[in-house]
Amino acid sequence: MNKEIEAVRYEAKVTETPMIELQGVTKEFLKPSGEVHTVLQDINLTVRKGEFVSIVGPTGCGKSTTLSLIAGFESPTKGRIKIQNETLEGINKIAACVFQTENAFPWKTVIDNVSLGLRLRGMNKQEAYEEAKRWIEIVGLKGFEGHYPHQLSGGMRKRVALAQTLIVQPQILLMDESFSALDVHTRHLMENELLKIWEETSASVFFITHDLEEAIALSDRVVVLSAGPAATVKGDYKIDLPRPRNVAEVRFDPAFMRLHEQIWNDLRDEVMISYAHTISNK
């Protein structure tokens, strides 16, 4: 009964309101030789408010480029990016990023790192510290406020990164291979921590990963990009698994296994194309 209640609560959280829209997006770069390299070609993709969407695809297909476009770090060559129905121009001010590399300042304590975003927005130190303490507790680091990053494990430093990002209450959370450097057990703990925090917010999540199992375990939808160059959306799969989820346990669900087989059949072809292209260019 509790699971049914949780599932209803979750479904009410995701709305039909588009938060992120990529409309006919093409991204080209100019090589040193003067040749034009097309990374993405005519990408059409929508992420709804409160939705968790993962992007998978072979190496070099433009996953990180897509995230950079949504963040406003890059501009599309053709097409447009819309955020809350407004064309994105410049940096996406309602988005925050969590990358694979650590972004904590090594000379600052946990509480100083976590509170920094609020301090930069003009909040006084005492108020920022109080809010930082709340988020430090949420991510399971209560008691480590005065520690420095080098005194923490890799998983704990990733928790600091989450707290740093979420304390500013972004409406869009952009994550690029955020847990890939962690060992498998710590990775599962962090994935569950992310889901727990996300389910308490209305943030839309755009999550990049090379791990198809991770994508399915976390997401509402998994989007497959084709092999580059000129990658496009090849498949868009709804992940109709009940929430809340335990990312380690859900992998044994027969429905999970069926989804994995279906998506992998789509993804495998692109991986092989990418591999053949890499070999031919050596």
Coordinates of C-alpha atoms in Angstrom, one line a residue:
M1 CA 0.0 0.0 0.0
N2 CA 2.8 2.4 0.8
K3 CA 4.4 1.8 -2.6
E4 CA 1.1 2.6 -4.3
I5 CA 0.8 5.9 -2.3
E6 CA 4.4 6.8 -3.2
A7 CA 3.8 6.0 -6.9
V8 CA 0.7 8.3 -7.0
R9 CA 2.7 11.1 -5.2
Y10 CA 5.5 10.7 -7.8
E11 CA 3.2 10.8 -10.8
A12 CA 1.6 14.0 -9.5
K13 CA 5.1 15.6 -9.4
V14 CA 5.8 15.2 -13.2
T15 CA 3.8 17.7 -15.2
E16 CA 3.3 18.2 -18.9
T17 CA 4.9 21.6 -18.7
P18 CA 8.0 21.6 -20.9
M19 CA 11.1 22.7 -19.0
I20 CA 13.7 22.1 -21.7
E21 CA 13.1 22.0 -25.4
L22 CA 15.6 21.4 -28.2
Q23 CA 14.1 22.3 -31.5
G24 CA 15.9 21.3 -34.6
V25 CA 19.2 21.8 -32.9
T26 CA 22.4 21.4 -34.9
K27 CA 25.9 22.1 -33.5
E28 CA 29.0 22.5 -35.7
F29 CA 32.6 23.2 -34.8
L30 CA 35.3 24.5 -37.1
K31 CA 38.4 22.2 -37.1
P32 CA 41.9 23.7 -37.3
S33 CA 42.0 22.5 -40.9
G34 CA 39.1 24.8 -41.7
E35 CA 36.7 21.8 -42.1
V36 CA 33.3 22.0 -40.5
H37 CA 32.6 19.2 -38.0
T38 CA 28.9 18.5 -37.2
V39 CA 28.5 17.1 -33.7
L40 CA 24.7 17.1 -33.5
Q41 CA 22.2 17.1 -36.3
D42 CA 18.6 18.2 -36.0
I43 CA 18.0 17.2 -32.4
N44 CA 14.4 17.4 -31.2
L45 CA 14.0 16.7 -27.5
T46 CA 11.7 17.8 -24.6
V47 CA 12.2 17.4 -20.9
R48 CA 9.1 18.1 -18.8
K49 CA 9.1 19.8 -15.4
G50 CA 10.1 17.3 -12.7
E51 CA 11.2 14.7 -15.2
F52 CA 14.4 12.6 -14.9
V53 CA 15.8 12.0 -18.4
S54 CA 19.1 10.2 -19.1
I55 CA 21.1 10.4 -22.3
V56 CA 23.1 7.4 -23.5
G57 CA 25.1 6.9 -26.7
P58 CA 28.6 5.8 -27.9
T59 CA 31.7 7.9 -27.1
G60 CA 31.9 11.0 -29.1
C61 CA 28.2 11.2 -30.0
G62 CA 27.7 14.7 -28.5
K63 CA 26.2 13.9 -25.1
S64 CA 28.3 16.5 -23.3
T65 CA 27.8 19.0 -26.1
T66 CA 24.1 18.6 -25.6
L67 CA 24.4 19.4 -21.9
S68 CA 26.6 22.4 -22.7
L69 CA 23.9 23.8 -25.0
I70 CA 21.3 23.4 -22.3
A71 CA 23.5 25.1 -19.8
G72 CA 24.1 27.9 -22.2
F73 CA 27.9 27.3 -22.4
E74 CA 27.5 26.9 -26.1
S75 CA 25.0 28.2 -28.6
P76 CA 23.4 26.0 -31.3
T77 CA 24.5 26.6 -34.9
K78 CA 21.0 25.9 -36.1
G79 CA 17.7 25.5 -34.2
R80 CA 17.0 26.8 -30.7
I81 CA 17.0 25.9 -27.1
K82 CA 13.9 26.9 -25.1
I83 CA 13.8 27.0 -21.3
Q84 CA 10.4 27.4 -19.8
N85 CA 9.1 28.4 -23.3
E86 CA 11.7 31.1 -23.6
T87 CA 14.5 31.0 -26.1
L88 CA 17.8 30.5 -24.2
E89 CA 20.3 33.3 -24.7
G90 CA 23.5 33.2 -22.7
I91 CA 23.9 31.2 -19.5
N92 CA 20.9 29.2 -18.2
K93 CA 20.3 30.9 -14.9
I94 CA 17.9 28.3 -13.5
A95 CA 20.2 25.3 -14.1
A96 CA 23.1 23.9 -12.1
C97 CA 25.7 21.4 -13.1
V98 CA 27.4 18.4 -11.4
F99 CA 30.3 17.1 -13.4
Q100 CA 32.6 14.0 -13.1
T101 CA 35.4 16.2 -11.8
E102 CA 35.2 17.6 -8.3
N103 CA 34.4 21.2 -7.9
A104 CA 35.1 21.8 -4.2
F105 CA 37.8 24.3 -3.3
P106 CA 40.5 22.3 -1.4
W107 CA 41.3 25.2 1.0
K108 CA 37.7 25.6 2.1
T109 CA 35.8 23.4 4.6
V110 CA 32.7 21.5 3.8
I111 CA 30.4 24.1 5.2
D112 CA 32.3 26.9 3.4
N113 CA 32.1 25.0 0.1
V114 CA 28.4 24.2 0.4
S115 CA 27.4 27.7 1.5
L116 CA 29.5 29.5 -1.2
G117 CA 26.7 29.7 -3.8
L118 CA 24.4 31.5 -1.3
R119 CA 27.1 33.8 -0.2
L120 CA 27.8 34.7 -3.8
R121 CA 24.1 35.6 -4.2
G122 CA 24.4 38.1 -1.3
M123 CA 23.1 36.0 1.7
N124 CA 24.9 36.8 4.9
K125 CA 27.3 34.3 6.4
Q126 CA 25.1 33.2 9.3
E127 CA 22.0 32.5 7.2
A128 CA 24.1 30.8 4.5
Y129 CA 25.7 28.6 7.2
E130 CA 22.3 27.6 8.6
E131 CA 21.0 26.6 5.2
A132 CA 24.3 24.8 4.4
K133 CA 24.0 22.8 7.6
R134 CA 20.5 21.7 6.5
W135 CA 21.8 20.5 3.2
I136 CA 24.9 18.8 4.7
E137 CA 22.5 16.8 6.9
I138 CA 20.3 16.0 3.9
V139 CA 23.2 14.4 2.0
G140 CA 24.4 12.5 5.0
L141 CA 27.4 14.5 6.1
K142 CA 26.3 15.9 9.4
G143 CA 29.4 16.1 11.6
F144 CA 31.8 16.8 8.8
E145 CA 31.1 20.5 8.4
G146 CA 34.6 21.5 9.4
H147 CA 36.4 18.9 7.3
Y148 CA 38.4 19.7 4.2
P149 CA 37.9 17.9 0.9
H150 CA 41.2 15.9 1.2
Q151 CA 39.9 14.5 4.5
L152 CA 36.8 13.0 2.8
S153 CA 36.3 9.8 0.7
G154 CA 35.4 10.1 -3.0
G155 CA 31.8 9.4 -2.2
M156 CA 31.7 12.0 0.5
R157 CA 33.2 14.6 -1.8
K158 CA 30.5 13.7 -4.3
R159 CA 27.9 14.4 -1.6
V160 CA 29.5 17.8 -1.0
A161 CA 29.1 18.5 -4.8
L162 CA 25.4 17.5 -4.6
A163 CA 24.9 19.8 -1.6
Q164 CA 26.7 22.6 -3.3
T165 CA 24.5 22.3 -6.3
L166 CA 21.1 21.7 -4.7
I167 CA 21.4 24.4 -2.0
V168 CA 20.7 27.1 -4.7
Q169 CA 17.5 25.2 -5.5
P170 CA 18.0 24.9 -9.3
Q171 CA 15.0 24.1 -11.4
I172 CA 17.2 22.2 -13.8
L173 CA 19.9 19.8 -12.7
L174 CA 22.5 18.9 -15.3
M175 CA 24.7 15.9 -14.5
D176 CA 27.6 14.7 -16.7
E177 CA 29.0 11.3 -15.7
S178 CA 28.7 12.5 -12.2
F179 CA 29.3 9.1 -10.5
S180 CA 31.5 7.3 -13.0
A181 CA 34.7 7.7 -10.9
L182 CA 33.2 6.0 -7.9
D183 CA 33.4 2.3 -7.0
V184 CA 30.2 0.3 -7.6
H185 CA 29.0 0.2 -4.0
T186 CA 29.5 3.9 -3.4
R187 CA 28.0 4.6 -6.8
H188 CA 24.8 2.8 -5.8
L189 CA 24.6 4.7 -2.5
M190 CA 25.0 8.0 -4.4
E191 CA 22.4 7.1 -7.0
N192 CA 19.9 6.3 -4.3
E193 CA 20.8 9.5 -2.5
L194 CA 20.2 11.5 -5.7
L195 CA 16.8 9.8 -6.2
K196 CA 15.8 10.5 -2.6
I197 CA 16.7 14.2 -2.8
W198 CA 15.2 14.6 -6.3
E199 CA 11.9 13.0 -5.3
E200 CA 11.6 15.8 -2.7
T201 CA 12.0 18.5 -5.3
S202 CA 10.4 19.5 -8.6
A203 CA 13.7 19.8 -10.5
S204 CA 14.1 18.5 -14.0
V205 CA 17.2 16.3 -14.4
F206 CA 19.3 15.8 -17.5
F207 CA 21.7 13.0 -16.8
I208 CA 24.5 11.8 -19.0
T209 CA 26.0 8.3 -18.5
H210 CA 27.7 5.6 -20.4
D211 CA 26.1 3.0 -18.1
L212 CA 22.8 1.8 -19.5
E213 CA 21.8 0.1 -16.3
E214 CA 22.4 3.3 -14.4
A215 CA 20.3 5.2 -16.9
I216 CA 17.3 2.8 -16.6
A217 CA 17.5 2.5 -12.8
L218 CA 17.4 6.3 -12.3
S219 CA 15.2 7.6 -15.1
D220 CA 11.7 8.3 -16.3
R221 CA 13.0 8.3 -19.9
V222 CA 16.2 7.1 -21.6
V223 CA 17.2 8.8 -24.8
V224 CA 19.6 7.1 -27.2
L225 CA 21.8 9.2 -29.4
S226 CA 23.2 7.8 -32.6
A227 CA 26.9 7.5 -33.4
G228 CA 28.7 10.7 -34.5
P229 CA 29.4 12.7 -36.4
A230 CA 26.1 14.4 -36.9
A231 CA 24.5 12.5 -34.1
T232 CA 20.7 12.6 -33.7
V233 CA 18.0 11.1 -31.5
K234 CA 17.7 7.4 -32.4
G235 CA 15.4 6.2 -29.6
D236 CA 13.4 7.6 -26.7
Y237 CA 12.2 5.1 -24.2
K238 CA 9.7 5.5 -21.3
I239 CA 10.9 3.7 -18.1
D240 CA 7.7 2.6 -16.6
L241 CA 9.1 1.2 -13.4
P242 CA 7.4 2.0 -10.1
R243 CA 8.9 4.6 -7.7
P244 CA 10.5 4.9 -5.2
R245 CA 13.3 2.7 -6.5
N246 CA 16.4 1.1 -5.0
V247 CA 18.9 1.2 -7.9
A248 CA 20.6 -2.0 -6.9
E249 CA 17.4 -4.0 -6.4
V250 CA 15.5 -2.7 -9.4
R251 CA 18.0 -4.3 -11.7
F252 CA 16.6 -7.8 -10.8
D253 CA 13.1 -6.8 -11.9
P254 CA 12.0 -8.7 -15.0
A255 CA 10.6 -5.4 -16.5
F256 CA 14.0 -3.8 -16.0
M257 CA 15.7 -6.7 -17.8
R258 CA 13.2 -6.4 -20.7
L259 CA 13.9 -2.6 -21.0
H260 CA 17.6 -3.2 -20.9
E261 CA 17.5 -5.7 -23.7
Q262 CA 15.3 -3.5 -25.8
I263 CA 17.4 -0.3 -25.4
W264 CA 20.7 -2.2 -25.7
N265 CA 19.7 -3.6 -29.0
D266 CA 19.2 0.0 -30.2
L267 CA 22.4 1.3 -28.5
R268 CA 24.6 -1.7 -29.5
D269 CA 24.3 -0.9 -33.2
E270 CA 25.5 2.7 -32.6
V271 CA 28.4 1.5 -30.4
M272 CA 29.6 -0.8 -33.2
I273 CA 29.3 2.0 -35.8
S274 CA 31.3 4.3 -33.5
Y275 CA 33.9 1.6 -32.9
A276 CA 34.3 0.9 -36.6
H277 CA 34.7 4.6 -37.3
T278 CA 37.4 4.9 -34.7
I279 CA 39.3 1.9 -36.1
S280 CA 39.1 3.2 -39.7
N281 CA 40.6 6.6 -38.6
K282 CA 43.6 5.1 -36.9

